[in-house]
XYZ file of C-alpha atoms in Angstrom:
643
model
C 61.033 -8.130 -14.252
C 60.119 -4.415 -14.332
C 57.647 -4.199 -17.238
C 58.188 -1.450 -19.982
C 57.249 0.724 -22.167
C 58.962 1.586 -25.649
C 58.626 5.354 -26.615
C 60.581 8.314 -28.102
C 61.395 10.591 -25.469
C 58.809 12.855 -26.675
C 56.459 10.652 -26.287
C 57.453 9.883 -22.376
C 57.479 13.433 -22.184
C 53.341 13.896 -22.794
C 52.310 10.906 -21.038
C 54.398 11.312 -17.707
C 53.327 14.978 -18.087
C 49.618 13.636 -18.105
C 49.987 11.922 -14.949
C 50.918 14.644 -12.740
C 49.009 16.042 -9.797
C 48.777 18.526 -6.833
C 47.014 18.249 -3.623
C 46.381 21.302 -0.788
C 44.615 21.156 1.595
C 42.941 17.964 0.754
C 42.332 19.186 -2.651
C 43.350 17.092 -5.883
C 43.817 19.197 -8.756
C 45.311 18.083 -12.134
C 48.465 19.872 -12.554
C 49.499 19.746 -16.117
C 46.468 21.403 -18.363
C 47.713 21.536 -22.076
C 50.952 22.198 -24.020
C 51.603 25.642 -25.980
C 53.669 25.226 -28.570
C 55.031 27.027 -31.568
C 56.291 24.396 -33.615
C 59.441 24.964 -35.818
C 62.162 21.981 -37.509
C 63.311 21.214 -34.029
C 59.979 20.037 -32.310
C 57.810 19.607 -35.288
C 58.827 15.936 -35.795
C 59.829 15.214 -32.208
C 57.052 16.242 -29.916
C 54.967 17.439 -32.539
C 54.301 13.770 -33.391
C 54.010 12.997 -29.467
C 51.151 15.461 -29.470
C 49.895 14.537 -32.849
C 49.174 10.555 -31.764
C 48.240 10.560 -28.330
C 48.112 13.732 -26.200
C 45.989 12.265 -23.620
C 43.937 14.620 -21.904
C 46.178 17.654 -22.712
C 45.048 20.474 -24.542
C 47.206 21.348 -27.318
C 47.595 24.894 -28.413
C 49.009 27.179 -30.902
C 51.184 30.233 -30.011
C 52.484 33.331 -32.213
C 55.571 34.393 -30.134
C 57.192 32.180 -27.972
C 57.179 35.276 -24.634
C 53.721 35.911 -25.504
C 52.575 32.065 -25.262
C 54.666 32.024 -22.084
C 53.058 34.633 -20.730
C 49.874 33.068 -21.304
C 51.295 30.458 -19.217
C 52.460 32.453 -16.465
C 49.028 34.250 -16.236
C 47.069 30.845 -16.012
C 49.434 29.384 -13.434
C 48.915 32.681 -11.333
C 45.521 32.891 -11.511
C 45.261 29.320 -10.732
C 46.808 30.063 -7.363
C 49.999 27.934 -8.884
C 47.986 24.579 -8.836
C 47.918 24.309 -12.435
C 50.649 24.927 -15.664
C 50.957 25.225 -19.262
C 54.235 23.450 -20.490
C 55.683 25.621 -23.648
C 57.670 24.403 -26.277
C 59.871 25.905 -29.095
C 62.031 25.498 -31.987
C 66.024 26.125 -31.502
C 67.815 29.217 -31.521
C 65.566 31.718 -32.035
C 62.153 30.625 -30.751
C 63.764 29.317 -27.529
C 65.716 32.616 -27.227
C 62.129 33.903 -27.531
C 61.206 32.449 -23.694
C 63.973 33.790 -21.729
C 62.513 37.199 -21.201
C 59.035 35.165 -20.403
C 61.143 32.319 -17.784
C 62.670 35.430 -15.733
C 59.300 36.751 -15.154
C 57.843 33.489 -14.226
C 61.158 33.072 -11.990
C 60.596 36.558 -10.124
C 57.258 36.167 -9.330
C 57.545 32.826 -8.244
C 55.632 31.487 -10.333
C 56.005 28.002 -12.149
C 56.385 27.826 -16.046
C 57.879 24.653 -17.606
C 59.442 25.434 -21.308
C 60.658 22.806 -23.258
C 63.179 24.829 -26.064
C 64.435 22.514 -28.420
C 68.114 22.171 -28.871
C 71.051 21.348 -31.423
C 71.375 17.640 -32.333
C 73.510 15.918 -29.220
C 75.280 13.448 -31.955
C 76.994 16.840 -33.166
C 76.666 15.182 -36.829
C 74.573 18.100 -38.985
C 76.349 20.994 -36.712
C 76.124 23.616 -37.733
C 72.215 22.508 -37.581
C 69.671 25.388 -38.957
C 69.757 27.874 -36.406
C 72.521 26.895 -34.128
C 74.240 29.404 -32.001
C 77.859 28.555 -32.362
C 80.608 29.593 -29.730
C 84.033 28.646 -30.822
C 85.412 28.063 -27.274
C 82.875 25.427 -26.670
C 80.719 23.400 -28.750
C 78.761 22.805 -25.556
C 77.548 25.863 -25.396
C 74.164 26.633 -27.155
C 71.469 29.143 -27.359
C 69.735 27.471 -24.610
C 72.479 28.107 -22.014
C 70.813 31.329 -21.972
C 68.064 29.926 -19.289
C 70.422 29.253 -16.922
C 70.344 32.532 -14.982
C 66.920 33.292 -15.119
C 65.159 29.377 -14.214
C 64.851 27.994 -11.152
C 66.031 24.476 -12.723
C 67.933 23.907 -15.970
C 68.660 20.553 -17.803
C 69.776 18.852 -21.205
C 68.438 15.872 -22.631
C 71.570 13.677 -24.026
C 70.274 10.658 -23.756
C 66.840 9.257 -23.693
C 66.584 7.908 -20.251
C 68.019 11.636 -18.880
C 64.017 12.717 -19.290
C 63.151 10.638 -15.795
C 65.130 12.518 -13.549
C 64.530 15.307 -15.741
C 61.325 15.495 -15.163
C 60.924 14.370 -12.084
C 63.071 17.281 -10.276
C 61.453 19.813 -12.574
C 58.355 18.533 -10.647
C 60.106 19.048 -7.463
C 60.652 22.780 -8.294
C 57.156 23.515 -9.876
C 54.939 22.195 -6.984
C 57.806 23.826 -4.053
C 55.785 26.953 -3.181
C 59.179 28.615 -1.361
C 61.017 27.886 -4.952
C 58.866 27.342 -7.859
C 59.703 29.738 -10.842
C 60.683 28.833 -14.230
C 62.077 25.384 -15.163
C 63.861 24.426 -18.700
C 64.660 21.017 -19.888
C 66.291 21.259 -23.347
C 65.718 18.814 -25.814
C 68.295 17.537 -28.088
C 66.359 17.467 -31.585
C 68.027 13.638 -32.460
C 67.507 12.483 -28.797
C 63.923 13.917 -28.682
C 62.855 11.440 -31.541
C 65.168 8.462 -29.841
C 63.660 5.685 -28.443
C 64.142 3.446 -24.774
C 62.496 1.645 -22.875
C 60.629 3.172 -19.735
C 59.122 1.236 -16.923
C 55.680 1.632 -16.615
C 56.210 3.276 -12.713
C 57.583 6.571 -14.419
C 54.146 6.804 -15.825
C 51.837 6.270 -12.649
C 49.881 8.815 -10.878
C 51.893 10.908 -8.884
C 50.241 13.548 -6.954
C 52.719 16.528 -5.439
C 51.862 17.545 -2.199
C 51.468 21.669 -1.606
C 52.019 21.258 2.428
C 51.711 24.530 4.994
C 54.708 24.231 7.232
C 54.423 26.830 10.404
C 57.333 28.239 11.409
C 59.340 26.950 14.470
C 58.470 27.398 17.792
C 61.849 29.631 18.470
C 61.036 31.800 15.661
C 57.413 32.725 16.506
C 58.501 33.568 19.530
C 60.881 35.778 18.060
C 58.305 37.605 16.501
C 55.991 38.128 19.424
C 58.423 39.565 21.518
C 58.945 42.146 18.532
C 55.368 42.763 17.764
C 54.390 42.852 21.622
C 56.078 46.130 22.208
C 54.697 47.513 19.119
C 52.594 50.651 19.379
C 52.103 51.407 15.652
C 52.626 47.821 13.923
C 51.742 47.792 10.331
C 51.318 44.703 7.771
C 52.972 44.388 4.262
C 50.405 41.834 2.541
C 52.977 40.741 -0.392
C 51.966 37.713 -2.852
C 52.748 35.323 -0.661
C 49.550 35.806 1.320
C 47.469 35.060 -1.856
C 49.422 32.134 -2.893
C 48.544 30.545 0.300
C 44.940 31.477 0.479
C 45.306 33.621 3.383
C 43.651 36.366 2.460
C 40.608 35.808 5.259
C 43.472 35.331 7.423
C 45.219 38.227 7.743
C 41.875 39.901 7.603
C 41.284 38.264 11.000
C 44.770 38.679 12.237
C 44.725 42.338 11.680
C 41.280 42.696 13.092
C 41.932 41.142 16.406
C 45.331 42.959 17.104
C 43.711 46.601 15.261
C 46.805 46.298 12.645
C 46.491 48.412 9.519
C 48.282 46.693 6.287
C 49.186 47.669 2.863
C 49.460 45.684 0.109
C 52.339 45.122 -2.601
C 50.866 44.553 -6.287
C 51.608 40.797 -5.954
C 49.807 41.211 -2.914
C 46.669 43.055 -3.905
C 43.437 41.647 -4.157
C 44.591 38.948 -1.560
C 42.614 40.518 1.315
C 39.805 42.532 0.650
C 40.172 46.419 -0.570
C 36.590 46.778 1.417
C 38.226 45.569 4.667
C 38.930 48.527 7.376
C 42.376 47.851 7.935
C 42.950 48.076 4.601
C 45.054 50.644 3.390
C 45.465 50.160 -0.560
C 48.797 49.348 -2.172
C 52.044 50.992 -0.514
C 55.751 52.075 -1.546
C 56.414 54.174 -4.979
C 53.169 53.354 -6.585
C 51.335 53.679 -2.906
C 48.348 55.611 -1.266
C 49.213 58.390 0.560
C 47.333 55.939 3.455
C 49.325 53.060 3.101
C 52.741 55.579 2.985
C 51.918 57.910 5.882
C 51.294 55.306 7.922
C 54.327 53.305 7.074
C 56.271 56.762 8.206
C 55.648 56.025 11.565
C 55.274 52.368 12.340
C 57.702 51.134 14.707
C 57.401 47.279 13.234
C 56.844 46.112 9.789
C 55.397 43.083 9.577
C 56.110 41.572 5.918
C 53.913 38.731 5.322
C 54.934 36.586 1.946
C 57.110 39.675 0.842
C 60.106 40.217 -1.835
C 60.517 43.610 -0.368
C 61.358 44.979 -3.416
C 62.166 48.215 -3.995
C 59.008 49.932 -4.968
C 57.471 48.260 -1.712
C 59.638 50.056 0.597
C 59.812 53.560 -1.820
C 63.983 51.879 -1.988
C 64.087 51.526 1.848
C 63.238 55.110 2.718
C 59.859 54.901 3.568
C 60.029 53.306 6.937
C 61.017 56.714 8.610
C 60.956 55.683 12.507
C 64.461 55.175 13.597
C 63.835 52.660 15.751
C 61.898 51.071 13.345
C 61.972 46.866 13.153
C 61.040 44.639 10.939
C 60.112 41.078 10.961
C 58.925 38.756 8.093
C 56.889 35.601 7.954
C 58.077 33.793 4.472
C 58.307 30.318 3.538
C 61.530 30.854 1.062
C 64.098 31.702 3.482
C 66.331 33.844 0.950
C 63.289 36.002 1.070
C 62.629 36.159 4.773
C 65.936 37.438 5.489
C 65.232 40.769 3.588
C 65.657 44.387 5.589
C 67.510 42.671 8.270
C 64.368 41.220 9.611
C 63.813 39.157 12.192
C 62.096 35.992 10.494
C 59.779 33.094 10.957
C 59.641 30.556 7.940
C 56.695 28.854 6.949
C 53.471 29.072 5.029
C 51.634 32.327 5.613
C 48.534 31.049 6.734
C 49.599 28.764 9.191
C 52.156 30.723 10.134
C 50.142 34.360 11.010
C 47.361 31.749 13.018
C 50.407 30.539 15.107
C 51.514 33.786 15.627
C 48.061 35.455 16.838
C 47.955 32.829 19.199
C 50.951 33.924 21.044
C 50.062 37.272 20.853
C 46.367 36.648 22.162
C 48.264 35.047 25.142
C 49.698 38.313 25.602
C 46.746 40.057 25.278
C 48.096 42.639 22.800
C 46.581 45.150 20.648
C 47.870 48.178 18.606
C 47.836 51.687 20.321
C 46.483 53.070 17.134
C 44.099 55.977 18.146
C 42.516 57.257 14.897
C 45.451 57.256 12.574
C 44.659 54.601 10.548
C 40.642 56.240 9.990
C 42.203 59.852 9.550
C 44.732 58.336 7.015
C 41.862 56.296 5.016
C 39.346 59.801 4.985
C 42.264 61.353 3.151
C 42.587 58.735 1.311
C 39.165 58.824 -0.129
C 38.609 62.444 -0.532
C 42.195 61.839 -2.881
C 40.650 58.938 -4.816
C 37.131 61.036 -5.419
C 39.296 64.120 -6.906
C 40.920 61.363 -9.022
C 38.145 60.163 -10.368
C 36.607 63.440 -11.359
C 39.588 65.401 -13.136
C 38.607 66.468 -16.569
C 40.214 68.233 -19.501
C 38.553 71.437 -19.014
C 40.314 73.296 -22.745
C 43.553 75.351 -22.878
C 43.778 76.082 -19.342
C 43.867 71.968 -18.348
C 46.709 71.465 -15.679
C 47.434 67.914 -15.345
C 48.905 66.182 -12.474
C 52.269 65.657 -14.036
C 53.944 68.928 -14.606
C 57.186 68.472 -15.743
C 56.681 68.330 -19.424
C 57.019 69.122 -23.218
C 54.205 72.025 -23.599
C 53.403 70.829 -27.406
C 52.129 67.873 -25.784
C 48.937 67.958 -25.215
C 47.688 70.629 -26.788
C 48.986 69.026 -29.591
C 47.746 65.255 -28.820
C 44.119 66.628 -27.960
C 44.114 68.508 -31.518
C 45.000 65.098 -33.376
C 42.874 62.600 -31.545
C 40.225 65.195 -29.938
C 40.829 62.978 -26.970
C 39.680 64.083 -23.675
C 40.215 61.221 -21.391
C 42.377 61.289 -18.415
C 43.904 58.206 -16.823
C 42.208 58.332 -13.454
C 38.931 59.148 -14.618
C 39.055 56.524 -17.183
C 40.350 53.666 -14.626
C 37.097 55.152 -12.076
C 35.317 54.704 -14.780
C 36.202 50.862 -15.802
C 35.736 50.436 -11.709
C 32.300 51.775 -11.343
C 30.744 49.747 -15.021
C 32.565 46.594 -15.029
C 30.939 43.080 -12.950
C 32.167 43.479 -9.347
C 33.316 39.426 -9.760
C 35.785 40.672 -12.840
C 39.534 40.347 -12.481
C 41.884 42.971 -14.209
C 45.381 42.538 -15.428
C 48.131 44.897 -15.627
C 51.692 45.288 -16.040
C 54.449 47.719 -16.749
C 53.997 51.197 -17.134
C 52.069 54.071 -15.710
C 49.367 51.922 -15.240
C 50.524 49.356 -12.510
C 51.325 53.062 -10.376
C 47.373 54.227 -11.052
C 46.167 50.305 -10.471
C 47.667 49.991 -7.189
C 46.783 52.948 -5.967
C 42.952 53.186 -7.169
C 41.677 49.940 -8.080
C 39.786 48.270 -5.414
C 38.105 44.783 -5.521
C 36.332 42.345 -3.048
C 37.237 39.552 -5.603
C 39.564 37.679 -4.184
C 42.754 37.318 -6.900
C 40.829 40.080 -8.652
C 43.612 41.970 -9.233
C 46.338 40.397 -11.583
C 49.125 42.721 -11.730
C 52.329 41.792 -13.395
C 54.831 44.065 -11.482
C 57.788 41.675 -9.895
C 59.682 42.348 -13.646
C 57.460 44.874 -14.799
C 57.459 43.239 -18.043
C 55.532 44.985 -20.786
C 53.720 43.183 -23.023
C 52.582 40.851 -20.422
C 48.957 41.871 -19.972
C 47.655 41.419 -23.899
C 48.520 37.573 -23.469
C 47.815 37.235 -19.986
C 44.027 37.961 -20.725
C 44.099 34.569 -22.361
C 45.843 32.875 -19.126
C 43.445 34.664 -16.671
C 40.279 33.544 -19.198
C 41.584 29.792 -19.204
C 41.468 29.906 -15.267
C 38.420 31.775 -14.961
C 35.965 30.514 -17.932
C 33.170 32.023 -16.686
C 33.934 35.513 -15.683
C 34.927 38.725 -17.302
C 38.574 39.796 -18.271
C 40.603 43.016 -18.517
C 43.440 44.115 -19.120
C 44.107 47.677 -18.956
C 47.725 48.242 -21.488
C 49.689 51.631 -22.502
C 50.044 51.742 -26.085
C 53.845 51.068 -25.539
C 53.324 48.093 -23.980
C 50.514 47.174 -26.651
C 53.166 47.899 -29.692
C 55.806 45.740 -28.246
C 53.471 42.726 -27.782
C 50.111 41.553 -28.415
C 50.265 39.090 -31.027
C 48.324 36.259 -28.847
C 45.130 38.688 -29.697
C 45.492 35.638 -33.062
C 45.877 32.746 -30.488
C 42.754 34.316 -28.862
C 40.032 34.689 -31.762
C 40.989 31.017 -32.186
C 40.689 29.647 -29.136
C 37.297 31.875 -28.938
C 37.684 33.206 -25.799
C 35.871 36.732 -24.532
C 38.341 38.799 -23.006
C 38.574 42.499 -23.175
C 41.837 44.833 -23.481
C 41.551 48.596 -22.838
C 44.627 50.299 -24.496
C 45.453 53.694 -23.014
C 46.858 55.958 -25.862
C 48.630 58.683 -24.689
C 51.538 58.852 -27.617
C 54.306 57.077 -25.653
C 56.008 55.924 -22.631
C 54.470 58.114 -20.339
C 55.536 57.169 -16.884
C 59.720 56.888 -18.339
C 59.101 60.305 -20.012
C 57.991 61.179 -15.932
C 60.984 59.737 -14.736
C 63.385 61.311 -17.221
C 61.634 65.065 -16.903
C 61.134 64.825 -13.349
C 64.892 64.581 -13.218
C 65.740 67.433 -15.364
C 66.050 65.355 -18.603
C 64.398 66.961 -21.663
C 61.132 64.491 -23.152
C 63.952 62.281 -25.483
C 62.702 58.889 -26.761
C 59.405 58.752 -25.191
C 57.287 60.183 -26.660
C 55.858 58.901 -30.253
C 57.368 61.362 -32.437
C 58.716 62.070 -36.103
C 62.277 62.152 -36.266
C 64.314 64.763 -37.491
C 67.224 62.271 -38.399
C 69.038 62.910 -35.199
C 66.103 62.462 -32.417
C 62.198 61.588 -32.588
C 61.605 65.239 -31.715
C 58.741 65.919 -34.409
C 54.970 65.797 -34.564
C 53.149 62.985 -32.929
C 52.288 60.054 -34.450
C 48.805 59.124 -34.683
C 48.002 54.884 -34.141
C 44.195 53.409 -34.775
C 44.403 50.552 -32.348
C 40.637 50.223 -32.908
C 41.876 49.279 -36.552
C 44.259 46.650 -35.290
C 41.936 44.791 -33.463
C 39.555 45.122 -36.024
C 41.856 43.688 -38.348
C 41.880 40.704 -35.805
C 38.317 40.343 -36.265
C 37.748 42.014 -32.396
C 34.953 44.069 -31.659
C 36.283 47.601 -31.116
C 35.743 50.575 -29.432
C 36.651 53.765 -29.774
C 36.434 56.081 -27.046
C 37.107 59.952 -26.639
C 35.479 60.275 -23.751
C 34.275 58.983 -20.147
C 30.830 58.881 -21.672
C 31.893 57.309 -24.589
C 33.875 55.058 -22.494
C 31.143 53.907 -20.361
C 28.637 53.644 -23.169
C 31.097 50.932 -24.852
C 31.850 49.042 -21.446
C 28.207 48.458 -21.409
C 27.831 46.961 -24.717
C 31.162 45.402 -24.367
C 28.836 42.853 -21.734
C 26.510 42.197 -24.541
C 29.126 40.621 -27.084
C 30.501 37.378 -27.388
C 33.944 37.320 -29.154
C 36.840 39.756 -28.071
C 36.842 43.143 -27.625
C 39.200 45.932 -27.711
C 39.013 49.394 -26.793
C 40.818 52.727 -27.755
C 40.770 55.245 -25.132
C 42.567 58.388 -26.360
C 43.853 59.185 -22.795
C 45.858 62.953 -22.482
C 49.589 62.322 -21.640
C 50.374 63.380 -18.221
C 46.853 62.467 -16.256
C 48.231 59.468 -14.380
C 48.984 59.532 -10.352
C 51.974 60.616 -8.955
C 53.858 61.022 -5.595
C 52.036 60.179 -2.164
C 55.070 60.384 0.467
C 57.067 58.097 -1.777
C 60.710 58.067 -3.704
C 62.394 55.942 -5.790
C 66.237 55.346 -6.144
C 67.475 56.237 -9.800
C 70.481 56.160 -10.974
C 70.968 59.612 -12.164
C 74.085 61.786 -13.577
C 76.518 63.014 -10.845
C 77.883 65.319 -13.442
C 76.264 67.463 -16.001
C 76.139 70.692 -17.655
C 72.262 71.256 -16.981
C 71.366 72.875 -14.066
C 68.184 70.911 -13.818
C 69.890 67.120 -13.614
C 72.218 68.527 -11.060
C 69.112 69.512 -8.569
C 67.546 66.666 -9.429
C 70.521 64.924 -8.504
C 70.834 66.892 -5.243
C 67.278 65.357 -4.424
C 68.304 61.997 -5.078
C 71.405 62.236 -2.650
C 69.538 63.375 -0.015
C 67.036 60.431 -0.097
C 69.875 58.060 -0.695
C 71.043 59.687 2.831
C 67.822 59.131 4.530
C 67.154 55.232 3.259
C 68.664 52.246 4.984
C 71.394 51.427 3.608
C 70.414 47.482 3.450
């Protein structure tokens, strides 16, 4: 007979959990490191007592929002090249509401993040339980439905022995590198706490294989027939390069056949900025290198690319008309993007194929100096960056469309005379070359992409599939548990700050170093750009007063050296580069967290390089200025591809 084990679903939950593993390349890693929980009435009893008894070798820890601990999650399962995850659990209603924002950022950046959100009692017997979401043309229907749409797998736990299969094809998504994302299995607060017996095999060792398929024979050939007759190829490194580890790689590839690539900000960091074929990121938030290029290059190459639309500036950028693309992606709904001609398999394996064919046609680019002209530009651009300064009443920033109170009146109130590029040169030239930096939405992601450069590779930890703010405070904390012994950064607007960085708590007790540069520049700088820029006045942006209709008044002053200091943080203060670089320095020297104020001047942050970016802007208005602006965007809706 099948021995057994009696347990509360909870309980089989944590120990089957325990038992999981991943192997690449020869390489056994444990998969599941710890559970984050933020226990309310519908786990507290349930798995909170699985956790309480016997939690194995996982790590238990304590959240303050349910998307913040998530995100921690996220940022550790990214960082740890998706060989390693952070399961999350909530209460009903609320809390698990709490991790849908958090599960469709996992999902779109393909990256896996288990959540276990409790749910209403499957007996129906207390309904309407505390917190229930009740829909009166189904009973079935429960706050938790809310996953559906934005997780890769979704499931309800009914009955105790449901958890097997449960669990078993959650695994199936998690460790599938072409379709990991988010995966929810909602817990039933009676049947969490329910008992059955489980054969001891659903508890044995099971180690999910991460295997490189290459492409088919057919489609490789495909490609090299394309790329053959290439004159001015150019490669789109997209996240799917670093997920694979073939970084080195494409280095070589690119090399050998004298093929230029630019990098998306899942991407970046994947190959080496250092690397001469290098052109920095590319698209909206691009170098004018990477862009100019991409102008003329008669085949894209995508390599492990979503294609989004900031990657290919909405499908303008690519201005040859004859102009092909072909994509080597091992999620096929992915590899079919632009109307590319596609080979599906693991990067690595998969670009080593494909040189191989093209060696046997001896082919190399035709490039003749573009690609060194481009990059000289390039860094003349990136040394003017770095040394713009507010030089008094007469400072022109980059961004001119504007409210002209701004700045004179932001520099009077926080004597702040930081600009954005300066400050992120800055960060570049004083922090450890072996650092990593996080960002996510905002102006900041547009500056990062284009200026940040790193050796490290995965040194760059960008956020920018869902451009989810309030990512990068709690993703410190996921980047720190992957990388114990190096330093951490996050560089985060004060918008994004404000809307969510409550896991600074769940780091001061976990005791982990990380540091977190906010950029205060009184609002939401680069949506105040977008608005202005299309002849929209500065509405809702900026941090104002309100006159009782609109936040049109003074600016609103914020110490977010305070805040952290109210977290216990070591804090910073800093009005200028000097000041910056002075506190960077001793930043090295301490051992607990530490924040930074930067009082950064609005309207310093990069802008254009040969890009454009589809907006949906008014057809109709009475102000002349939205109805150019609108021209504008017609005519590049004209010039992109129209799929």
């Amino acid at each position: 007979m099948t021995k057994t084990i009696r347990m509360t679903v909870a309980q089989a939950i944590v120990k089957f959990l325990d038992n999981q593993y991943v192997s690449m390349d020869g390489e056994e890693t444990k998969f599941v490191e710890g559970f984050f929980t933020i226990f309310g009435h519908g786990i507290a009893v349930g798995l909170g007592e699985a956790l309480d008894t016997n939690p194995g070798q996982l790590r238990v820890l304590q959240g303050r929002n349910e998307q913040g601990m998530c995100h921690v999650a996220t940022a550790f399962a990214k960082q740890s090249n998706r060989k390693k995850i952070i399961p999350c659990a909530s209460s009903v209603g609320p809390g698990a509401a709490n991790m849908v924002t958090a599960c469709a950022t996992a999902t779109v950046n393909n990256i896996p993040l288990l959540v276990f959100p409790a749910d209403t009692f499957a007996s129906r017997q207390p309904d309407p339980v505390l917190q229930q979401l009740e829909q009166s043309n189904s009973l079935a229907t429960t706050t938790n439905d809310a996953f559906k749409p934005v997780c890769k797998y979704w499931d309800r736990i009914t009955r105790p022995e449901m958890i097997m299969t449960a669990l078993i094809n959650a695994m199936r998504v998690l460790t599938d590198p072409a379709e990991t994302g988010a995966c929810c299995i909602a817990l039933c607060q009676d049947v969490e706490g329910e008992s059955y017996d489980y054969p001891e095999y659903f508890f044995q060792k099971r180690v999910h294989r991460i295997t490189r398929p290459v492409a088919v024979e057919e489609e490789l050939e495909d490609l090299a027939e394309i790329i053959a007759e290439a004159k001015k190829p150019l490669v789109i490194v997209g996240g799917g390069v670093r997920y694979s580890e073939a970084g080195e790689t494409v280095e070589k590839f690119c090399e050998e056949f004298k093929i230029p690539f630019g990098e998306s900000q899942a991407g970046k960091s994947a190959c080496k900025s250092g690397h001469p074929y290098c052109l920095g990121g590319i698209g909206v938030t691009g170098t004018y290198a990477s862009n100019i290029i991409a102008k003329d290059a008669d085949v894209v190459i995508a390599i492990g690319s979503r294609m989004s639309d900031f990657t290919t500036s909405s499908k303008r950028l690519f201005k040859n008309p004859d102009v092909k693309f072909v994509t080597i992606n091992n999620c096929r709904f992915h590899a079919y993007k632009m109307d590319a001609v596609k080979a599906v398999g693991d990067a690595k394996v998969t670009v080593e194929a494909l040189a191989g064919k093209l060696r046997a046609r001896g082919y190399v680019s035709a490039y003749n100096g573009e690609i060194e002209e481009a990059k000289k530009v390039w860094d003349e651009e990136m040394v003017r960056l770095a040394g713009i300064e507010y030089t008094g009443d007469d400072f022109e920033p980059i961004i001119k469309a504007r409210d002209p109170r701004t700045i004179p009146e932001f520099v009077k109130m926080t004597n702040g005379k930081i600009t954005q590029t300066a400050a992120l040169a800055a960060i570049r030239r004083v922090i450890d070359e072996d650092a990593t930096i996080i960002t996510a939405g905002g102006s900041l992601p547009s500056c990062m992409q284009r200026m940040w450069t790193t050796d490290k590779r995965g040194g760059y930890h960008a956020e920018y599939g869902y451009s989810c703010m309030g990512y990068e405070v709690a993703a410190t904390l996921g980047v720190k548990f992957a990388e114990p012994d190096n330093e951490v950064y996050c560089v985060v607007g004060d918008s994004s700050f404000q809307m969510l960085h409550s896991e600074i708590m769940t780091i001061m007790q976990e005791r982990k170093k990380v540091n977190i540069l906010v950029f205060d520049n009184c609002g939401f700088g680069c949506i105040n750009n977008l608005e202005m820029n299309h002849g929209i006045g500065s509405i809702a942006t900026e941090f104002r007063y309100t006159d009782g209709k609109k936040p049109c008044g003074d600016l609103i002053p914020v110490d977010y050296a305070k805040i952290g200091e109210g977290y216990g943080l070591k804090t910073y203060t800093c009005k200028t580069i000097a000041e910056l670089e002075v506190a960077l320095e001793d930043a090295k020297k301490q051992e607990k967290a530490c924040l930074f104020d930067l009082k950064v001047i609005p309207k310093t942050m990069t802008d254009g390089y040969e890009s454009w970016w589809n907006v949906g802007i008014a057809t109709t208005s009475s102000k002349e200025s939205v109805r150019k602006a609108c021209d504008g965007v017609l005519e590049g809706r004209r010039e992109a591809r129209d799929y």
